[in-house]
Every structure is written in C-alpha cells, then in structure tokens.
XYZ file of C-alpha atoms in Angstrom:
649
model
C 28.331 -27.779 -6.928
C 28.969 -24.536 -8.815
C 25.292 -24.454 -9.788
C 24.170 -24.591 -6.150
C 26.862 -22.194 -4.962
C 25.368 -19.637 -7.304
C 22.217 -19.490 -5.164
C 23.924 -19.697 -1.769
C 23.437 -17.018 0.885
C 26.675 -14.986 1.112
C 26.159 -14.186 4.822
C 24.182 -17.074 6.367
C 23.039 -17.111 9.996
C 20.860 -19.351 12.208
C 17.936 -16.938 11.682
C 18.153 -17.347 7.900
C 18.405 -21.139 8.163
C 15.354 -21.141 10.436
C 13.514 -18.982 7.895
C 14.309 -21.496 5.161
C 12.782 -24.285 7.244
C 9.674 -22.227 8.059
C 9.161 -21.262 4.392
C 9.550 -24.889 3.263
C 7.119 -26.171 5.899
C 4.593 -23.429 5.050
C 4.677 -24.296 1.332
C 4.267 -27.998 2.115
C 1.349 -27.249 4.463
C -0.432 -25.101 1.846
C -0.022 -27.731 -0.883
C -1.127 -30.511 1.479
C -4.153 -28.511 2.653
C -5.318 -27.664 -0.864
C -4.914 -31.293 -1.898
C -6.608 -32.790 1.189
C -9.628 -30.478 0.993
C -9.737 -30.724 -2.825
C -9.580 -26.944 -3.286
C -7.251 -26.714 -6.298
C -10.178 -26.281 -8.699
C -11.854 -23.717 -6.430
C -8.594 -21.773 -6.101
C -8.162 -21.664 -9.872
C -11.777 -20.822 -10.774
C -12.555 -18.292 -8.047
C -9.247 -16.545 -7.342
C -6.327 -17.219 -9.688
C -8.425 -16.493 -12.787
C -10.747 -13.800 -11.389
C -11.099 -10.370 -12.964
C -13.682 -9.173 -10.389
C -12.416 -5.911 -8.876
C -13.687 -6.957 -5.421
C -11.778 -10.249 -5.335
C -8.669 -8.532 -6.683
C -9.063 -5.937 -3.924
C -9.240 -8.720 -1.335
C -6.098 -10.357 -2.747
C -4.289 -7.016 -2.487
C -5.547 -6.764 1.103
C -4.333 -10.234 2.113
C -0.944 -9.591 0.479
C -0.603 -6.234 2.252
C -1.393 -7.731 5.662
C 1.145 -10.527 5.139
C 3.789 -7.998 4.123
C 2.887 -5.832 7.149
C 3.889 -8.654 9.445
C 6.920 -9.525 7.287
C 8.196 -5.932 7.504
C 7.204 -5.749 11.170
C 9.529 -8.622 12.039
C 12.397 -6.667 10.466
C 11.430 -3.615 12.534
C 11.415 -5.587 15.806
C 14.838 -7.045 15.007
C 16.265 -3.569 14.340
C 14.846 -2.150 17.564
C 16.116 -5.194 19.490
C 19.613 -4.694 18.052
C 19.635 -1.011 19.061
C 17.972 -1.556 22.458
C 21.337 -1.703 24.241
C 24.857 -0.372 23.532
C 27.355 -2.684 21.811
C 24.659 -5.300 21.187
C 25.677 -8.436 19.302
C 22.230 -9.719 18.321
C 22.878 -8.826 14.657
C 26.133 -8.224 12.859
C 26.583 -5.212 10.577
C 25.823 -7.105 7.364
C 22.619 -8.678 8.662
C 21.470 -5.304 10.029
C 22.099 -3.659 6.649
C 19.979 -6.305 4.936
C 17.178 -5.959 7.472
C 16.811 -2.173 7.325
C 16.959 -2.343 3.518
C 14.253 -4.981 3.203
C 12.150 -3.338 5.939
C 11.925 -0.085 3.990
C 11.208 -1.714 0.628
C 8.637 -4.156 2.015
C 6.759 -1.516 3.994
C 6.635 1.121 1.232
C 6.406 -0.925 -1.974
C 4.925 -4.241 -0.870
C 2.745 -3.269 2.129
C 1.514 0.328 1.876
C 1.012 0.315 -1.915
C -1.095 -2.875 -2.038
C -3.036 -1.695 1.024
C -4.190 1.449 -0.804
C -4.727 -0.546 -4.022
C -6.962 -2.913 -2.034
C -9.300 -0.064 -1.098
C -9.072 1.549 -4.532
C -10.046 -1.709 -6.217
C -12.808 -2.680 -3.833
C -14.386 0.697 -3.075
C -13.984 3.063 -6.040
C -16.215 1.200 -8.545
C -18.874 0.924 -5.823
C -18.568 4.605 -4.906
C -19.067 5.768 -8.485
C -21.866 3.289 -9.273
C -19.830 1.221 -11.763
C -20.026 -2.543 -12.282
C -16.251 -3.048 -12.545
C -13.111 -1.146 -13.451
C -12.553 0.017 -17.033
C -10.077 -2.778 -17.890
C -10.844 -5.861 -15.741
C -8.198 -8.134 -17.258
C -5.537 -5.432 -17.022
C -6.527 -5.104 -13.366
C -5.773 -8.799 -12.842
C -2.413 -8.401 -14.590
C -1.649 -5.433 -12.311
C -2.236 -7.518 -9.191
C -0.269 -10.532 -10.347
C 2.666 -8.359 -11.448
C 2.695 -6.795 -7.977
C 2.415 -10.219 -6.336
C 5.188 -11.807 -8.408
C 7.442 -8.815 -7.756
C 6.789 -9.118 -4.031
C 7.501 -12.860 -4.011
C 10.669 -12.373 -6.053
C 11.924 -9.771 -3.594
C 11.100 -11.890 -0.557
C 12.855 -15.053 -1.727
C 16.100 -13.062 -1.748
C 16.236 -13.692 1.993
C 16.804 -17.426 1.407
C 18.172 -17.608 -2.164
C 21.204 -15.539 -3.074
C 21.015 -12.937 -0.297
C 18.985 -9.809 0.430
C 19.820 -6.308 -0.837
C 21.924 -4.339 1.630
C 22.351 -0.850 0.135
C 19.379 0.765 1.915
C 15.812 1.115 0.660
C 16.967 4.045 -1.501
C 19.780 1.880 -2.954
C 22.125 4.808 -3.583
C 24.963 4.392 -6.055
C 27.889 3.757 -5.969
C 27.029 1.711 -2.841
C 24.490 -0.262 -4.918
C 27.008 -0.897 -7.692
C 28.910 -4.140 -8.208
C 32.000 -2.729 -6.500
C 30.351 -2.403 -3.088
C 27.343 -4.747 -3.433
C 28.818 -7.883 -4.940
C 25.957 -10.291 -4.172
C 22.773 -10.555 -6.232
C 20.758 -8.796 -3.496
C 20.640 -5.469 -5.329
C 19.673 -7.304 -8.534
C 16.605 -8.530 -6.662
C 15.887 -4.933 -5.642
C 16.164 -3.565 -9.179
C 14.115 -6.242 -10.926
C 11.467 -7.063 -8.294
C 10.512 -3.402 -7.883
C 10.558 -3.026 -11.673
C 8.015 -5.848 -12.093
C 5.830 -4.620 -9.248
C 6.070 -1.025 -10.507
C 4.734 -2.033 -13.925
C 1.640 -3.332 -12.142
C 1.293 -0.052 -10.235
C 1.530 1.968 -13.447
C -1.182 -0.182 -15.052
C -3.384 0.331 -11.987
C -2.910 4.093 -12.321
C -4.074 4.075 -15.944
C -6.986 1.773 -15.091
C -8.225 3.817 -12.131
C -8.034 7.151 -13.962
C -10.026 5.719 -16.878
C -12.568 4.120 -14.548
C -13.209 7.336 -12.620
C -13.301 9.566 -15.685
C -15.489 7.334 -17.870
C -17.619 5.033 -15.691
C -19.340 7.249 -13.124
C -23.058 6.730 -12.524
C -25.557 9.029 -14.269
C -25.653 12.395 -12.537
C -22.293 12.004 -10.781
C -20.331 15.024 -11.982
C -16.709 15.508 -10.927
C -17.811 17.767 -8.066
C -20.246 15.149 -6.777
C -17.626 12.414 -6.446
C -16.936 11.051 -2.943
C -13.718 12.291 -1.363
C -12.023 8.869 -1.476
C -12.686 8.707 -5.218
C -11.170 12.178 -5.630
C -8.139 11.093 -3.579
C -7.790 7.977 -5.736
C -7.943 10.023 -8.937
C -5.276 12.487 -7.784
C -2.998 9.731 -6.413
C -3.181 7.797 -9.673
C -2.415 10.918 -11.690
C 0.782 11.146 -9.614
C 1.447 7.441 -10.280
C 1.321 7.814 -14.063
C 3.481 10.928 -13.791
C 6.346 9.623 -11.652
C 6.399 5.825 -11.930
C 7.902 5.938 -15.448
C 10.845 7.824 -13.895
C 11.395 4.962 -11.443
C 11.057 2.458 -14.283
C 13.812 4.188 -16.251
C 16.058 4.555 -13.179
C 15.715 0.856 -12.287
C 16.422 -0.155 -15.892
C 19.579 1.986 -15.888
C 20.672 0.570 -12.528
C 20.095 -2.982 -13.775
C 22.211 -2.295 -16.863
C 25.007 -0.898 -14.693
C 25.048 -4.078 -12.626
C 24.532 -6.687 -15.365
C 25.895 -5.116 -18.557
C 28.714 -2.887 -17.245
C 27.193 0.388 -18.382
C 28.180 3.535 -16.504
C 25.041 5.542 -15.802
C 25.570 5.749 -12.034
C 29.181 4.673 -11.558
C 31.744 6.997 -10.009
C 34.080 6.477 -12.993
C 33.938 6.418 -16.804
C 31.520 9.316 -17.055
C 28.926 7.994 -14.632
C 27.053 10.210 -12.180
C 25.935 8.700 -8.888
C 23.831 11.787 -8.050
C 21.760 11.056 -11.177
C 20.348 7.994 -9.390
C 19.570 10.063 -6.291
C 17.686 12.641 -8.375
C 15.739 10.073 -10.398
C 14.909 8.059 -7.285
C 13.545 11.035 -5.354
C 11.679 12.466 -8.351
C 9.645 9.286 -7.818
C 10.297 8.783 -4.110
C 8.850 11.931 -2.636
C 5.640 11.988 -4.707
C 5.359 8.325 -3.656
C 4.753 9.542 -0.098
C 1.714 11.463 -1.362
C 0.578 8.515 -3.485
C 0.227 6.776 -0.122
C -1.090 9.646 1.986
C -3.762 11.082 -0.342
C -5.911 7.906 -0.443
C -5.463 7.750 3.336
C -6.829 11.302 3.536
C -9.769 10.135 1.439
C -10.508 7.292 3.848
C -10.341 9.650 6.831
C -12.746 12.016 5.059
C -15.320 9.250 4.546
C -15.021 8.010 8.137
C -15.076 11.416 9.847
C -18.126 12.470 7.838
C -19.975 9.237 8.612
C -19.283 9.165 12.353
C -19.833 12.907 12.818
C -23.247 12.478 11.147
C -22.430 15.514 8.999
C -21.563 16.244 5.408
C -17.840 16.860 4.922
C -16.966 20.514 5.639
C -15.382 22.470 2.784
C -15.740 19.929 -0.034
C -14.315 22.236 -2.725
C -11.352 23.299 -0.577
C -10.622 19.622 0.167
C -10.512 18.859 -3.558
C -8.392 21.935 -4.295
C -5.936 21.125 -1.499
C -5.400 17.606 -2.874
C -4.711 18.942 -6.360
C -2.261 21.532 -4.955
C -0.537 18.838 -2.862
C -0.140 16.664 -5.964
C 1.546 19.499 -7.894
C 3.829 20.555 -5.028
C 4.761 16.915 -4.320
C 6.635 16.879 -7.628
C 8.595 20.048 -6.748
C 10.260 19.046 -3.481
C 12.532 16.074 -4.284
C 15.826 17.924 -3.890
C 15.232 18.655 -0.192
C 16.893 15.246 0.231
C 20.132 16.859 -0.994
C 20.381 19.924 1.244
C 23.706 18.695 2.641
C 25.157 17.600 -0.719
C 26.488 20.920 -1.969
C 23.727 22.106 -4.306
C 24.145 25.776 -3.524
C 22.044 28.404 -1.769
C 19.654 29.159 -4.642
C 18.651 25.516 -5.176
C 18.342 24.853 -1.440
C 16.181 27.950 -1.012
C 13.777 26.971 -3.804
C 13.235 23.454 -2.504
C 13.040 24.678 1.070
C 10.189 27.041 0.131
C 8.256 24.423 -1.882
C 8.642 21.887 0.927
C 7.261 24.274 3.526
C 4.500 25.382 1.139
C 3.098 21.862 0.948
C 2.175 22.155 4.636
C -0.447 24.809 3.782
C -2.933 22.650 1.785
C -2.321 19.827 4.248
C -3.253 22.190 7.085
C -6.434 23.117 5.208
C -7.482 19.478 5.274
C -6.783 19.203 9.017
C -9.079 22.168 9.712
C -11.746 20.765 7.384
C -11.828 17.525 9.376
C -11.980 19.440 12.658
C -14.848 21.617 11.383
C -16.650 18.501 10.171
C -16.551 17.161 13.730
C -17.510 20.554 15.224
C -21.025 20.246 16.645
C -21.390 16.880 14.997
C -23.015 13.893 16.619
C -19.761 11.972 17.011
C -19.770 8.197 17.479
C -16.474 6.934 18.909
C -16.209 3.745 16.891
C -12.862 2.091 16.160
C -12.518 3.732 12.682
C -13.333 7.121 14.243
C -10.750 6.625 17.011
C -8.040 6.009 14.412
C -9.200 9.096 12.499
C -9.167 11.337 15.584
C -5.842 9.931 16.816
C -4.317 10.553 13.413
C -4.849 14.331 13.578
C -2.519 15.299 16.481
C 0.067 12.615 15.700
C 0.253 13.488 12.018
C 0.381 17.199 12.840
C 3.480 16.593 14.973
C 5.024 14.714 12.051
C 4.158 17.608 9.745
C 5.707 20.197 12.064
C 8.957 18.209 12.214
C 8.791 18.061 8.413
C 8.758 21.849 8.300
C 11.814 21.787 10.578
C 13.582 19.480 8.107
C 12.512 21.770 5.253
C 14.728 24.560 6.604
C 17.871 23.868 4.610
C 20.266 25.471 7.091
C 18.841 23.534 10.039
C 18.829 20.323 7.993
C 22.608 20.163 8.350
C 21.915 19.192 11.974
C 18.932 16.899 11.348
C 20.076 15.139 8.180
C 20.939 11.429 8.401
C 20.042 11.228 12.092
C 17.320 9.348 13.947
C 15.365 12.628 13.962
C 14.643 12.011 10.290
C 13.599 8.409 10.994
C 11.208 9.654 13.690
C 9.725 12.290 11.351
C 9.156 9.844 8.507
C 7.433 7.280 10.714
C 5.519 10.061 12.461
C 3.831 10.852 9.149
C 3.566 7.398 7.579
C 2.251 5.410 10.565
C -0.559 7.786 11.681
C -1.045 8.992 8.111
C -1.135 5.667 6.259
C -1.126 2.692 8.659
C -3.800 4.196 10.943
C -5.883 5.023 7.848
C -5.526 1.509 6.480
C -6.585 -0.018 9.803
C -9.464 2.471 10.085
C -10.542 1.653 6.525
C -10.129 -2.075 7.152
C -12.458 -1.892 10.169
C -14.893 0.438 8.400
C -15.203 -1.604 5.206
C -14.831 -5.049 6.796
C -18.622 -5.624 7.058
C -19.060 -4.692 3.378
C -16.249 -7.054 2.374
C -17.060 -10.034 4.607
C -20.606 -9.642 5.915
C -19.804 -9.261 9.619
C -18.158 -6.658 11.831
C -14.875 -6.811 13.701
C -15.211 -6.775 17.480
C -15.322 -3.180 18.744
C -13.835 -3.866 22.188
C -10.792 -5.703 20.821
C -10.479 -3.010 18.150
C -10.350 -0.251 20.766
C -7.689 -2.110 22.748
C -5.719 -2.395 19.515
C -6.008 1.326 18.813
C -4.805 2.392 22.257
C -1.939 -0.105 22.380
C -0.839 0.881 18.870
C -0.984 4.605 19.689
C 0.895 4.276 22.988
C 3.448 1.928 21.436
C 3.943 4.308 18.516
C 4.662 7.292 20.785
C 7.104 5.255 22.899
C 8.817 3.790 19.837
C 9.409 6.945 17.808
C 9.309 10.045 19.973
C 12.599 9.132 21.765
C 14.246 9.085 18.331
C 13.687 12.825 18.000
C 15.844 13.326 21.091
C 18.590 10.849 20.166
C 18.636 12.292 16.637
C 19.108 15.834 17.902
C 21.841 14.470 20.162
C 23.616 13.054 17.115
C 22.595 9.395 16.795
C 23.073 8.554 13.117
C 20.571 6.366 11.335
C 21.651 3.138 9.591
C 24.278 2.458 12.307
C 23.936 -1.056 13.682
C 25.472 -0.285 17.091
C 26.684 2.509 19.361
C 28.897 2.791 22.430
C 27.666 3.187 25.991
C 29.456 6.550 26.208
C 26.968 8.103 23.778
C 24.180 7.898 26.374
C 21.646 6.655 23.797
C 20.944 3.382 25.601
C 17.975 4.370 27.792
C 15.986 6.090 25.048
C 16.656 3.260 22.608
C 15.413 0.750 25.180
C 12.201 2.814 25.490
C 11.892 2.677 21.688
C 12.271 -1.109 21.801
C 9.556 -1.385 24.459
C 7.285 0.790 22.300
C 7.946 -1.432 19.287
C 7.056 -4.446 21.412
C 3.735 -2.855 22.402
C 3.023 -2.153 18.726
C 3.745 -5.811 17.956
C 1.179 -6.831 20.591
C -1.341 -4.480 18.952
C -0.805 -6.095 15.555
C -1.166 -9.535 17.134
C -4.500 -8.329 18.555
C -5.638 -7.519 15.004
C -5.097 -11.163 14.082
C -6.956 -12.282 17.212
C -9.799 -9.870 16.410
C -10.233 -11.416 12.969
C -10.271 -14.915 14.494
C -12.682 -13.908 17.271
C -15.017 -12.057 14.912
C -15.148 -14.931 12.423
C -16.322 -17.178 15.237
C -18.634 -14.947 17.238
C -19.738 -11.830 15.322
C -23.396 -11.797 14.217
C -24.104 -12.068 10.482
C -27.446 -10.242 10.437
C -25.953 -6.752 10.201
C -27.669 -5.639 6.997
C -25.988 -3.715 4.191
C -25.464 -0.424 6.054
C -24.285 -1.103 9.635
C -22.592 2.309 10.064
C -25.472 4.464 8.735
C -23.124 5.684 6.005
C -23.546 8.301 3.293
C -21.966 7.123 0.016
C -22.940 4.683 -2.741
C -20.814 1.690 -1.712
C -23.218 1.168 1.191
C -26.227 1.111 -1.158
C -25.176 -2.325 -2.440
C -26.229 -5.638 -0.970
C -24.023 -7.626 1.397
C -22.327 -9.733 0.140
C -21.844 -7.471 -2.878
C -23.023 -9.280 -6.037
C -20.629 -9.803 -8.924
C -22.357 -6.993 -10.857
C -22.372 -4.570 -7.859
C -25.661 -2.827 -8.723
C -28.682 -4.575 -10.220
C -29.767 -1.138 -11.503
C -27.342 1.726 -12.146
C -27.873 4.424 -9.490
C -28.976 7.975 -10.304
C -26.848 10.525 -8.406
C -28.309 13.900 -7.437
C -25.961 15.097 -4.672
C -22.554 14.688 -3.031
C -23.978 12.122 -0.583
C -26.545 10.210 -2.670
C -27.141 7.262 -0.346
C -27.683 9.545 2.662
C -30.135 11.688 0.715
C -31.957 8.587 -0.513
C -32.385 7.467 3.104
C -33.189 10.829 4.673
C -34.711 12.949 1.896
C -36.422 10.349 -0.260
C -34.236 10.769 -3.342
C -34.859 7.988 -5.865
C -31.536 6.164 -6.177
C -32.512 3.374 -8.601
C -35.078 4.806 -11.050
C -34.604 2.498 -14.056
C -35.973 -0.963 -14.813
C -34.015 -4.170 -14.358
C -32.160 -5.326 -17.483
C -29.577 -7.944 -18.392
C -26.044 -7.072 -17.251
C -22.856 -7.440 -19.279
C -19.831 -8.730 -17.334
C -16.303 -9.836 -18.329
C -15.238 -13.487 -18.314
C -12.573 -14.840 -16.001
C -9.175 -15.524 -17.538
C -6.128 -17.550 -16.538
C -3.877 -15.557 -18.872
C -2.958 -12.791 -16.346
C -1.744 -15.352 -13.800
C 0.176 -17.357 -16.401
C 1.735 -14.236 -17.952
C 2.876 -12.900 -14.580
C 4.202 -16.295 -13.493
C 6.425 -16.156 -16.570
C 7.425 -12.639 -15.482
C 8.535 -14.158 -12.156
C 10.749 -16.663 -13.995
C 12.048 -13.846 -16.219
C 12.916 -11.735 -13.163
C 14.615 -14.612 -11.322
C 16.634 -15.426 -14.437
C 17.757 -11.806 -14.733
C 18.780 -11.672 -11.058
C 21.212 -14.550 -11.558
C 22.049 -13.749 -15.208
C 20.771 -17.135 -16.458
C 20.578 -15.932 -20.044
C 19.040 -19.013 -21.749
C 16.134 -18.859 -19.275
C 15.861 -15.081 -19.803
C 15.436 -15.679 -23.536
C 12.896 -18.487 -23.059
C 10.796 -16.495 -20.570
C 10.915 -13.409 -22.804
C 9.561 -15.524 -25.656
C 6.881 -16.820 -23.273
C 5.820 -13.274 -22.334
C 5.469 -12.214 -25.966
C 3.656 -15.475 -26.774
C 1.058 -14.680 -24.096
C 0.604 -11.186 -25.506
C 0.229 -12.584 -29.026
C -2.352 -15.154 -27.904
C -4.358 -12.418 -26.235
C -4.322 -10.322 -29.410
C -6.026 -13.173 -31.319
C -8.479 -14.051 -28.546
C -12.150 -13.220 -29.152
C -13.693 -12.745 -25.720
C -16.651 -10.376 -25.581
C -17.729 -11.268 -22.057
C -21.120 -12.613 -21.067
C -24.566 -11.427 -20.006
C -26.264 -12.105 -16.682
C -29.980 -12.559 -17.371
C -32.754 -10.695 -15.569
C -33.838 -13.947 -13.915
C -30.334 -14.577 -12.549
C -30.160 -11.005 -11.233
C -33.509 -11.365 -9.479
C -32.427 -14.664 -7.929
C -29.155 -13.141 -6.699
C -30.924 -10.089 -5.272
C -33.328 -12.296 -3.333
C -30.452 -14.290 -1.847
C -28.536 -11.156 -0.806
C -31.558 -9.360 0.595
C -31.908 -6.856 -2.234
C -34.782 -4.517 -1.498
C -33.793 -2.002 -4.121
C -35.512 -3.461 -7.221
C-alpha cells in the first residue's frame, strides 16, 4: 500500500475523481479507435516520426487548442467560486491549485505552443525555405514540449497539483509550505518543456539567418518573420535563466540545498529576480509574434503595403531590449529603495513608446485602405482599442508610488489579461482563421467566426473590466473568497457572466471547425485572401518540399508584386530536391524524458538512473547514425505539382 499511497492525491474531491474517470475513458477510447480503424501504423509513419515543419506546426496547434480549453476550465471554476460572497464551491486548497495550474497552462502550455505553431508552419514558407535549419531538432523540440505538458497535467490526478501560484515564489514553494509533489511537477515539467523552447529559439534564428530565398535581404523579410526572429533572440537570452532557476529550485526541494530557503544562507528574493528576468521578457516572446500576425493581416485586408516598415522593425528591436530591463517593477512594494524603483519605473513606461509606434503604424496602414471586414481583420481591429487600454493601465502600474495601491489586487489581474487576451489570444485566433485555408485546404465559416468574435469581445469586457474597479476598491488577488460586507459581489457576478460568454465563444470555435469540415467548399485555390507574402505562393495542400522551385525575391511583398506587377517569382528550372528522412528517435528520446521527469518528481532514484542512461544511449546512437536524407526526383515533383494544382512550373 505504501507504493500506491505515494501517488495519492493529498486533497481529493469529487471533481478530481470525475477527472480521473474522464481521463481513463478518453485514453481507452483513443486506443480502441486507433486499433479498430487500424491507424497505429499511420500514426507512427505520418506524425510520431515526422520532421516536416508543417506537421510539427499542426501538432503544436492541436496541443495549444487542447490546453486552451484545459486552462479555460480552470478559469471558469475560479470565476464561479468568486461569483458570490462566501461561496463554498471550492475550498482554499483546491482554489490555490486551480489558479496555479491555470497560469502555467495558459502561459507555458497554451500561448507558447500557439506561437510555435505559426512559427513552424509559416516562417519557412515566408522566407522561401524547404524546411527549418535542423528538422530533427525541431521534432525533439516539439516532443519535449509535449512531454513536459503531459507531465504537468497528470499532476491533477497523480500526486497532486502545484499550489504555490504560477510564479511559484519561495519560501512558499519550498518543502516547508508545499509538502506534496505538486511543486516538483512544476519545476521539472517546465524544465523539460523549456529545453524544447530553447532549441526552437536556436533553430528559428538559424533558419531565418541562413535559409532565406535568393534576394530576400533582412529588410525585405515579412513582418511576422521579423517578429519571430526578435522573439527567438529573447528566448535564447532569457530561457537559460529560467533553466538555472528551476534547477536550483529542484535541488532545494529534492536535495536539501539552500538557494531559496529563508534559512541557512538562502535568499528567497533570488528566485523572484531570476523568475522575472525570464518572466517579463516572456510576455514579449508571446506578444511580438502576435504583432507580426496582426501586421500581415492588417496589410492584407487593407489592400495596402504595411505603413512604416523600418519603424516597425526598429520598434520590435527596441521592445526586445527594454523587455529585459523591466523585471524589477514586480518588486516595487518589496523595499528596493527609491533609486531602483525609479529606474525600473522609467524603463517600464519607456516600453510603451515603441509599442505606441506600432499602433499608429497599423492605423496608418488602414487609413484610406480598401478594408475588408473579414474575421481575421475584425480580431485585428478589435485588438487595437482593447490592447491600448491594457497598455495604459500598464503605465499606471509602472508608477512605483501608485503601485503600492495597485499591487497584488484584481486591478493587476485585469491589466495582465487586458494585454494578453487581445494581444495574444485574439492574434492566435485571427492567425488561425487567416492561415486555416493554407493548412487544411478549406476556409472556416465567416458568419460563425463573426459571432465568435463579438461574443468573445463582449465576454472579455464583462469578465475583466469590473476587476479594475474591485481592484481599486481593495479586492486582493489569489483570495478564494470574500465577505458580503466588501460589496464585491455584484461586480464579481458580472465577471462570471462575462467568463461564461467567453466560454460560449470558444465552444463556437469548436462548432465552426465541425461545420466547416462538413460544409465548406474545397475549391478555394491557393490564395483565397488575395494575400501579399510568399506563404501564399505555395500550392494547397502545401507539398512536403514547400516550393518546387526556390523563389526569387525582389521586394518586401514578392507575391503581391508577382501578381500585380509581373515580377518573375520562380525563374529557375526544376531540379531534384533534397529532404530529410523521418525519424522515430525524437519521440523515443522525449518519451524517456517523460519517464525521467516523472521519476524525479517522486524521487524514484533507480528509475532516474535508468532513464538517464536511456537518454544518453539515444544521444550516442544518433552520433553514430549515418542519415544524409533523400532526394525527391524531378518526376515526383512534377506529379505532386499536378495533383496540387501547381501552375508555377
């Protein structure tokens, strides 16, 4: 019995038991379905062993959407708990676990894979490349992310979820106050996933710097590619800091070191500094690719070239630098002193300037443009006023003296969501709708998409704007209940109603996918939006090799100029194409990483040793492997182009 008690949930509830049943039934259904339809071989050949950047992008996308709904359930439960005073829906412990997992899932396991999905799928197409620089490393990156996400999510039913907040501050996250293995899950799952993110950063930087099409200079790159480059430069700068911090936190919990303890020479504020040295640039890792997506969409549906290209690039570079100089604004109330608070207050407010430049660039792009109010364009237009409000409240929080009033209240929660939801979630949904026909060969239904946009926007305003008021009135965040005498009840009920409307909007997204699969026409061609950049110059579905002939780039918008000005986009002759082979090693290696992580969580040292040996064995096998890829013949290319409607040869 001791063996099973080790994995027991320390604070079980009917909801957790129900989740166990649902997870078990889902796993059984998946296994039964794959067996009945004889799809195990297909799954292995086409997906588990793929190194194709497009398929990896789609796997990131599916994972992100699943995590969006997983984190959304946590959000609904929190809003339901706070909808009325003295509510007993959740106890304090369960609420702590839910707001912790909600933050981690949404930031690390939803938003990050969502942007990686677009980076993987779109960037090689935008720069005229046939794949990323390191295809097998790309597969390892995805599977490390996926195994980290799965490891974190099983904490809910095996051993208990983390409960020290998504920032996991010490000493609260130490063994003294977090006795269960929940925080172990946090430390190790994010560590594994973060390794994948760091590898993606290296891969994307190399791809963009070394694999652009002939003629595509740095100042002819599409704006999403620029955003991807800058975001990944931030990744390789700050993710090693998180890696070190998580390793130190793991050693404190498992090996009794004293990096972050409040005794024996430890320093709990060291964790806070290391976390936010990563944590605040992380916000811009998410928002910059979103800005890139908005730039592509606004330009396309305004039927104009993007206004102020050079200033857009410069503003992103300035944002990336300033993002690494603002972390200590999280400590305004922690006794740093006037000089430190003043410096970080100034840098925090300064970051609003390049962001404002981008807002005006988008507005000037739309000025006198021939605007088409498609679903992606609605998200892009709606983002501007909502995100601006979030930015203004950020400037309020940047004033260190005023922050003594705002800090640790629901005002801060409202501000954060007021930037992340319009800034990232709206962008991801806009990009999903915009690139859906390129990914799947048919378009999502516009009418259902517009209903989704309006419900999501209205629900968002109702859910988060009341929090500004309750925060200014003193409602603290992370509190699982409040008394009726506070007067917060009415506004919190409005927030709950808004969250419910947002949930309906997300359900409509699922219905839209179902409806469009059944009824949307498939004869949409390769360029249904009349777009401007190279990804739309490929066939639909996009062949494995992306481009039969490498494109020749002569301008910032090469595809548009090829359509409208007669530029020759594919001047060379057809030749055989070199492509990498699929490999099962990334999946196997990362599956062993999952076992390694699980063993570390529960301190099962024999299994830690065995899995460590397995990891190094996989690396050794790869070092002796001779795999030089394969060539696709001219005849095969011609046959593929004919099937996909290629008129570009």
